Amino acid sequence: MVDYIIIGAGSAGCVLANRLSADTQTTVLLLEAGGPDSRREIHIPAAFSKLFKTPLDWAYETEEQPALDNRKLFWPRGKMLGGSSSMNAMIYIRGNPRDYDRWAELGNEGWSFADVLPYFKRAENQQHGASSLHGAGGPLDVCDLRTVNPLSQAFVDACVESGIARNDDFNSVRQEGAGLYQVTQRQGQRHSAAAAYLRPALKRPNLGVHSNAQATRILFEGRRTVGVQYRQNGTNAEARARREVILCVGAVNSPQLLLLSGIGAAEQLKRFSLEVVMDLPGVGLNLQDHVATGVLYECRQPITLAGAQSPRHLLDYIVFKRGPLTSNVAEAGAFVRSQPSLAGPDLQFHFAPVYFANNGFDVPPGHGFTFGPSLLHPESRGQIALRSPDPLAPPSIQPNYFKCEGDLHVLLEGLKLSRRLAQAKAFEPYRGTEVRPGAAVQAEAALIAFVRQSAQTLYHPVGTCKMGSDPLAVVDAKLRVHGLEGLRVVDASIMPNVVSGNTNAPTIMLAEKASEMIRQ
Ligand SMILES: Cc1cc2nc3c(=O)[nH]c(=O)nc-3n(C[C@H](O)[C@H](O)[C@H](O)COP(=O)(O)OP(=O)(O)OC[C@H]3O[C@@H](n4cnc5c(N)ncnc54)[C@H](O)[C@@H]3O)c2cc1C
């Protein structure tokens, strides 16, 4: 029997494992379905997409998307120590301060930007030092890229030329503008939540870590959570918790595991002959994700990341941890408004000095670069649901991309802006032909068809165990599951609305905040 069982060693789970076990009087068990994070491609920043569809990836597939030519989309999710923070693109973005103020306005006390800022700072070890908005000395290294590709610089210059203001810190009070991303790296290597939080805590005698241990059910006595059933190396095992079980398995698996444990819409549970522990209709609903498209150009100079694996660059990386292999691929970006009348940005750009289409699987030959506009505030909502009562089977993932037509039209504006940026003077030394959608694609209907055919996830699913007090909320503002004792959900699934940006730093922040709430 331990005090706390944490399920899932991803971005959130690693933070909790560290913070809760810091109290030597407290015993903590961390269960992770995946294995260790030892593979080389985890640590070499530019190699992250090489992890897709390997055993370190859950490699999910969505249901057919009617608005995307009935395609099923690939959804990578990290399955190893560090979870998705061990395979993400390392961009450090907090979102717009207004995102958190909206969470608070929805009735979630303690979640306004002013409330959460101390937790962002507590997590952070900012290369440029501490300030009113940044932290130094925290576990997570946040730094500038060691090597910036000239094309990424050209992207920022092209934005400025086109009237988008330069922004040297997207995580300051003003998010809007164009600049280079900061990344979660330490000395040219990925700084995942496992590297930042878990590794320093591994020697503590009061922290146990079981990898290759997949939780299959949460156990209850009445409404009180008492333990977890899991499967490790082909056998079933059980662990008991004195105080709490904390679910950190991410926006896909947290609702799945709740459903498998009898928590969710009674009707869905009965369909799979699962005993109803708590009729909570919101479990799995409110799924939100950022969706992106790609505008690809040939590059007339052989300077892109396509050459990153040359012997010279490999040596540079091995000896000095410098050069293009330290690139996070999406090096530069911008937050812009699709309409000047909007109160804030509704589009985010990821610029990659290399071809990047279909999750990096479709690589045209030669050198190229990619504009990746993505939608910040999707109106469409989807759902995670059970497909089977088998805990080892994947759940049904229905993101409903572009179910609300307006979403498609915002992304279309992003595509058009990408083309305007590509024509800027800054790209003149580099720009070759437009590879995708291709210069011949000009009519509105053809552009819409391209968006439907090319759209992909930007890997930010959230919201499926949302925090709140309305009938569809799953957890309260202290992240306790409504109606049950001793069970919290702490991961990206609790966000009521997706933040305006990448979701790793916000997840680490919310786990920092949860650790304090739990310890109180
Ligand atoms: C390819 C990719 C690129 C991304 N790029 C960026 C980026 O550049 N910047 C950014 O901010 N965000 C990025 N993200 C998103 C970000 O990484 C995630 O939002 C964040 O890691 C989510 O954290 P989490 O704790 O909710 O879940 P995860 O980190 O996914 O952790 C969940 C953990 O639970 C484990 N697990 C699942 N089911 C079980 C079970 N039943 N039993 C035990 N363990 C289980 C999983 O194996 C995993 O380790 C990216 C994500 C991906 C996949």
Short mmCIF file of N, CA and C in Angstrom, two decimals, residues 345-442:
data_model
loop_
_atom_site.label_atom_id
_atom_site.label_comp_id
_atom_site.label_asym_id
_atom_site.label_seq_id
_atom_site.Cartn_x
_atom_site.Cartn_y
_atom_site.Cartn_z
N PRO A 345 -5.30 36.72 -31.67
CA PRO A 345 -4.95 35.77 -32.73
C PRO A 345 -5.86 34.54 -32.73
N ASP A 346 -6.22 34.09 -33.93
CA ASP A 346 -6.96 32.83 -34.06
C ASP A 346 -6.20 31.83 -34.94
N LEU A 347 -5.00 32.23 -35.39
CA LEU A 347 -4.16 31.33 -36.18
C LEU A 347 -2.75 31.32 -35.58
N GLN A 348 -2.17 30.13 -35.57
CA GLN A 348 -0.76 30.00 -35.19
C GLN A 348 -0.02 29.41 -36.39
N PHE A 349 1.16 29.94 -36.66
CA PHE A 349 1.99 29.38 -37.74
C PHE A 349 3.16 28.63 -37.15
N HIS A 350 3.44 27.46 -37.75
CA HIS A 350 4.68 26.75 -37.47
C HIS A 350 5.44 26.75 -38.79
N PHE A 351 6.64 27.28 -38.77
CA PHE A 351 7.44 27.28 -40.00
C PHE A 351 8.57 26.27 -39.87
N ALA A 352 8.67 25.37 -40.86
CA ALA A 352 9.72 24.34 -40.82
C ALA A 352 10.66 24.51 -42.01
N PRO A 353 11.97 24.57 -41.77
CA PRO A 353 12.91 24.71 -42.89
C PRO A 353 13.18 23.35 -43.55
N VAL A 354 12.12 22.67 -43.88
CA VAL A 354 12.18 21.34 -44.49
C VAL A 354 10.75 21.03 -44.97
N TYR A 355 10.63 20.08 -45.89
CA TYR A 355 9.28 19.65 -46.25
C TYR A 355 8.66 18.92 -45.07
N PHE A 356 7.42 19.24 -44.73
CA PHE A 356 6.72 18.50 -43.68
C PHE A 356 5.26 18.39 -44.09
N ALA A 357 4.85 17.19 -44.50
CA ALA A 357 3.45 16.97 -44.87
C ALA A 357 3.06 15.59 -44.37
N ASN A 358 1.79 15.42 -44.07
CA ASN A 358 1.28 14.15 -43.55
C ASN A 358 2.19 13.61 -42.44
N ASN A 359 2.35 14.39 -41.40
CA ASN A 359 3.14 13.99 -40.21
C ASN A 359 4.59 13.66 -40.55
N GLY A 360 5.07 14.16 -41.67
CA GLY A 360 6.46 13.89 -42.06
C GLY A 360 6.60 12.61 -42.87
N PHE A 361 5.48 11.93 -43.16
CA PHE A 361 5.58 10.67 -43.93
C PHE A 361 5.71 10.92 -45.44
N ASP A 362 5.12 12.04 -45.93
CA ASP A 362 5.21 12.32 -47.37
C ASP A 362 6.34 13.30 -47.60
N VAL A 363 7.48 12.83 -47.96
CA VAL A 363 8.62 13.74 -48.14
C VAL A 363 8.94 13.85 -49.63
N PRO A 364 8.61 15.00 -50.24
CA PRO A 364 9.00 15.16 -51.64
C PRO A 364 10.54 15.17 -51.73
N PRO A 365 11.09 14.77 -52.85
CA PRO A 365 12.55 14.75 -52.96
C PRO A 365 13.13 16.16 -52.95
N GLY A 366 14.38 16.28 -52.54
CA GLY A 366 15.08 17.56 -52.62
C GLY A 366 14.85 18.44 -51.40
N HIS A 367 15.18 19.72 -51.60
CA HIS A 367 15.08 20.68 -50.48
C HIS A 367 13.81 21.51 -50.57
N GLY A 368 13.20 21.75 -49.41
CA GLY A 368 11.98 22.55 -49.40
C GLY A 368 11.70 23.12 -48.03
N PHE A 369 10.69 23.97 -47.95
CA PHE A 369 10.28 24.51 -46.64
C PHE A 369 8.76 24.56 -46.56
N THR A 370 8.26 24.64 -45.32
CA THR A 370 6.82 24.46 -45.07
C THR A 370 6.25 25.53 -44.15
N PHE A 371 5.13 26.08 -44.57
CA PHE A 371 4.34 26.95 -43.69
C PHE A 371 3.22 26.08 -43.12
N GLY A 372 3.09 26.05 -41.82
CA GLY A 372 2.04 25.22 -41.21
C GLY A 372 1.07 26.07 -40.41
N PRO A 373 0.05 26.65 -41.05
CA PRO A 373 -0.96 27.38 -40.27
C PRO A 373 -1.84 26.41 -39.50
N SER A 374 -2.23 26.76 -38.30
CA SER A 374 -3.15 25.92 -37.53
C SER A 374 -4.18 26.80 -36.83
N LEU A 375 -5.29 26.17 -36.55
CA LEU A 375 -6.47 26.84 -36.00
C LEU A 375 -6.35 26.89 -34.47
N LEU A 376 -6.42 28.08 -33.89
CA LEU A 376 -6.23 28.15 -32.43
C LEU A 376 -7.49 27.87 -31.62
N HIS A 377 -8.64 28.27 -32.16
CA HIS A 377 -9.88 28.14 -31.37
C HIS A 377 -10.93 27.36 -32.13
N PRO A 378 -10.74 26.06 -32.29
CA PRO A 378 -11.75 25.30 -33.03
C PRO A 378 -13.11 25.37 -32.34
N GLU A 379 -14.13 25.50 -33.18
CA GLU A 379 -15.51 25.47 -32.63
C GLU A 379 -15.98 24.01 -32.55
N SER A 380 -15.44 23.16 -33.42
CA SER A 380 -15.89 21.76 -33.48
C SER A 380 -15.50 21.03 -32.19
N ARG A 381 -16.38 20.14 -31.77
CA ARG A 381 -16.12 19.33 -30.57
C ARG A 381 -16.27 17.86 -30.92
N GLY A 382 -15.41 17.03 -30.37
CA GLY A 382 -15.47 15.60 -30.65
C GLY A 382 -15.63 14.79 -29.39
N GLN A 383 -15.26 13.53 -29.47
CA GLN A 383 -15.52 12.62 -28.36
C GLN A 383 -14.57 11.42 -28.38
N ILE A 384 -14.16 11.02 -27.18
CA ILE A 384 -13.48 9.73 -27.00
C ILE A 384 -14.54 8.79 -26.42
N ALA A 385 -14.67 7.62 -26.99
CA ALA A 385 -15.67 6.66 -26.49
C ALA A 385 -15.06 5.26 -26.53
N LEU A 386 -15.71 4.35 -25.83
CA LEU A 386 -15.22 2.97 -25.87
C LEU A 386 -15.61 2.33 -27.20
N ARG A 387 -14.70 1.49 -27.70
CA ARG A 387 -15.03 0.68 -28.86
C ARG A 387 -15.28 -0.74 -28.39
N SER A 388 -14.66 -1.03 -27.22
CA SER A 388 -14.72 -2.39 -26.70
C SER A 388 -14.44 -2.32 -25.20
N PRO A 389 -14.90 -3.30 -24.43
CA PRO A 389 -14.59 -3.30 -22.99
C PRO A 389 -13.18 -3.82 -22.72
N ASP A 390 -12.46 -4.21 -23.77
CA ASP A 390 -11.09 -4.71 -23.60
C ASP A 390 -10.16 -3.52 -23.30
N PRO A 391 -9.55 -3.48 -22.11
CA PRO A 391 -8.73 -2.32 -21.76
C PRO A 391 -7.48 -2.17 -22.64
N LEU A 392 -7.11 -3.21 -23.35
CA LEU A 392 -5.92 -3.11 -24.19
C LEU A 392 -6.27 -2.69 -25.62
N ALA A 393 -7.56 -2.54 -25.91
CA ALA A 393 -7.98 -2.12 -27.26
C ALA A 393 -8.03 -0.60 -27.32
N PRO A 394 -7.71 0.00 -28.47
CA PRO A 394 -7.77 1.47 -28.54
C PRO A 394 -9.22 1.96 -28.49
N PRO A 395 -9.42 3.17 -27.93
CA PRO A 395 -10.79 3.72 -27.91
C PRO A 395 -11.15 4.31 -29.26
N SER A 396 -12.39 4.69 -29.39
CA SER A 396 -12.84 5.41 -30.59
C SER A 396 -12.48 6.88 -30.41
N ILE A 397 -11.82 7.44 -31.42
CA ILE A 397 -11.42 8.86 -31.39
C ILE A 397 -12.18 9.58 -32.49
N GLN A 398 -13.08 10.47 -32.08
CA GLN A 398 -13.89 11.20 -33.06
C GLN A 398 -13.68 12.71 -32.86
N PRO A 399 -12.68 13.29 -33.52
CA PRO A 399 -12.45 14.73 -33.31
C PRO A 399 -13.45 15.63 -34.03
N ASN A 400 -14.18 15.09 -35.02
CA ASN A 400 -15.15 15.92 -35.76
C ASN A 400 -14.52 17.16 -36.36
N TYR A 401 -13.35 17.02 -36.95
CA TYR A 401 -12.69 18.18 -37.56
C TYR A 401 -13.62 18.85 -38.57
N PHE A 402 -13.68 20.17 -38.51
CA PHE A 402 -14.47 21.01 -39.43
C PHE A 402 -15.96 20.69 -39.39
N LYS A 403 -16.40 20.07 -38.31
CA LYS A 403 -17.86 19.87 -38.20
C LYS A 403 -18.52 21.24 -38.23
N CYS A 404 -17.87 22.21 -37.57
CA CYS A 404 -18.32 23.59 -37.71
C CYS A 404 -17.56 24.18 -38.89
N GLU A 405 -18.27 24.54 -39.94
CA GLU A 405 -17.68 25.02 -41.19
C GLU A 405 -16.71 26.19 -40.98
N GLY A 406 -17.04 27.02 -39.97
CA GLY A 406 -16.21 28.20 -39.73
C GLY A 406 -14.75 27.82 -39.50
N ASP A 407 -14.51 26.66 -38.90
CA ASP A 407 -13.14 26.23 -38.63
C ASP A 407 -12.34 26.12 -39.92
N LEU A 408 -12.98 25.55 -40.92
CA LEU A 408 -12.30 25.36 -42.20
C LEU A 408 -11.94 26.71 -42.81
N HIS A 409 -12.85 27.66 -42.67
CA HIS A 409 -12.61 28.96 -43.31
C HIS A 409 -11.48 29.73 -42.64
N VAL A 410 -11.33 29.57 -41.33
CA VAL A 410 -10.21 30.23 -40.66
C VAL A 410 -8.90 29.62 -41.17
N LEU A 411 -8.86 28.30 -41.29
CA LEU A 411 -7.63 27.65 -41.76
C LEU A 411 -7.33 28.04 -43.21
N LEU A 412 -8.37 28.23 -43.97
CA LEU A 412 -8.21 28.67 -45.36
C LEU A 412 -7.51 30.04 -45.39
N GLU A 413 -7.88 30.91 -44.46
CA GLU A 413 -7.19 32.21 -44.38
C GLU A 413 -5.71 32.01 -44.08
N GLY A 414 -5.42 31.01 -43.25
CA GLY A 414 -4.03 30.70 -42.92
C GLY A 414 -3.26 30.25 -44.15
N LEU A 415 -3.92 29.48 -44.98
CA LEU A 415 -3.28 29.01 -46.22
C LEU A 415 -2.97 30.22 -47.12
N LYS A 416 -3.95 31.11 -47.25
CA LYS A 416 -3.76 32.27 -48.14
C LYS A 416 -2.64 33.18 -47.61
N LEU A 417 -2.61 33.34 -46.29
CA LEU A 417 -1.55 34.17 -45.71
C LEU A 417 -0.18 33.51 -45.92
N SER A 418 -0.12 32.18 -45.85
CA SER A 418 1.14 31.47 -46.10
C SER A 418 1.68 31.84 -47.49
N ARG A 419 0.78 31.85 -48.45
CA ARG A 419 1.20 32.18 -49.82
C ARG A 419 1.71 33.61 -49.92
N ARG A 420 1.04 34.52 -49.22
CA ARG A 420 1.50 35.93 -49.27
C ARG A 420 2.88 36.04 -48.64
N LEU A 421 3.08 35.34 -47.53
CA LEU A 421 4.38 35.40 -46.85
C LEU A 421 5.48 34.84 -47.75
N ALA A 422 5.15 33.78 -48.47
CA ALA A 422 6.16 33.15 -49.34
C ALA A 422 6.62 34.09 -50.43
N GLN A 423 5.76 35.06 -50.80
CA GLN A 423 6.13 36.00 -51.86
C GLN A 423 6.97 37.17 -51.34
N ALA A 424 7.19 37.25 -50.04
CA ALA A 424 7.93 38.38 -49.47
C ALA A 424 9.38 38.37 -49.97
N LYS A 425 9.98 39.55 -49.94
CA LYS A 425 11.38 39.70 -50.42
C LYS A 425 12.34 38.79 -49.66
N ALA A 426 12.04 38.61 -48.37
CA ALA A 426 12.93 37.80 -47.52
C ALA A 426 13.12 36.39 -48.08
N PHE A 427 12.13 35.88 -48.81
CA PHE A 427 12.24 34.51 -49.34
C PHE A 427 12.83 34.47 -50.76
N GLU A 428 13.11 35.66 -51.33
CA GLU A 428 13.57 35.65 -52.72
C GLU A 428 14.80 34.79 -52.99
N PRO A 429 15.80 34.80 -52.10
CA PRO A 429 16.98 33.97 -52.40
C PRO A 429 16.69 32.47 -52.36
N TYR A 430 15.56 32.09 -51.81
CA TYR A 430 15.31 30.67 -51.54
C TYR A 430 14.15 30.07 -52.32
N ARG A 431 13.11 30.89 -52.57
CA ARG A 431 11.84 30.35 -53.04
C ARG A 431 11.91 29.71 -54.42
N GLY A 432 11.52 28.43 -54.49
CA GLY A 432 11.36 27.77 -55.78
C GLY A 432 9.88 27.66 -56.08
N THR A 433 9.47 26.61 -56.73
CA THR A 433 8.05 26.49 -57.07
C THR A 433 7.24 26.07 -55.84
N GLU A 434 5.96 26.37 -55.89
CA GLU A 434 5.05 25.93 -54.82
C GLU A 434 4.70 24.48 -55.09
N VAL A 435 5.07 23.62 -54.17
CA VAL A 435 4.86 22.18 -54.36
C VAL A 435 3.44 21.78 -53.93
N ARG A 436 2.98 22.34 -52.81
CA ARG A 436 1.61 22.07 -52.34
C ARG A 436 0.99 23.34 -51.79
N PRO A 437 -0.22 23.71 -52.10
CA PRO A 437 -1.11 23.00 -53.00
C PRO A 437 -0.67 23.05 -54.46
N GLY A 438 0.24 23.95 -54.83
CA GLY A 438 0.67 24.08 -56.22
C GLY A 438 0.04 25.32 -56.84
N ALA A 439 0.83 26.03 -57.64
CA ALA A 439 0.39 27.33 -58.17
C ALA A 439 -0.91 27.24 -58.96
N ALA A 440 -1.21 26.08 -59.54
CA ALA A 440 -2.43 25.95 -60.35
C ALA A 440 -3.69 25.97 -59.48
N VAL A 441 -3.52 25.71 -58.20
CA VAL A 441 -4.69 25.64 -57.31
C VAL A 441 -5.00 27.06 -56.82
N GLN A 442 -5.97 27.72 -57.42
CA GLN A 442 -6.27 29.11 -57.09
C GLN A 442 -7.74 29.32 -56.72
#
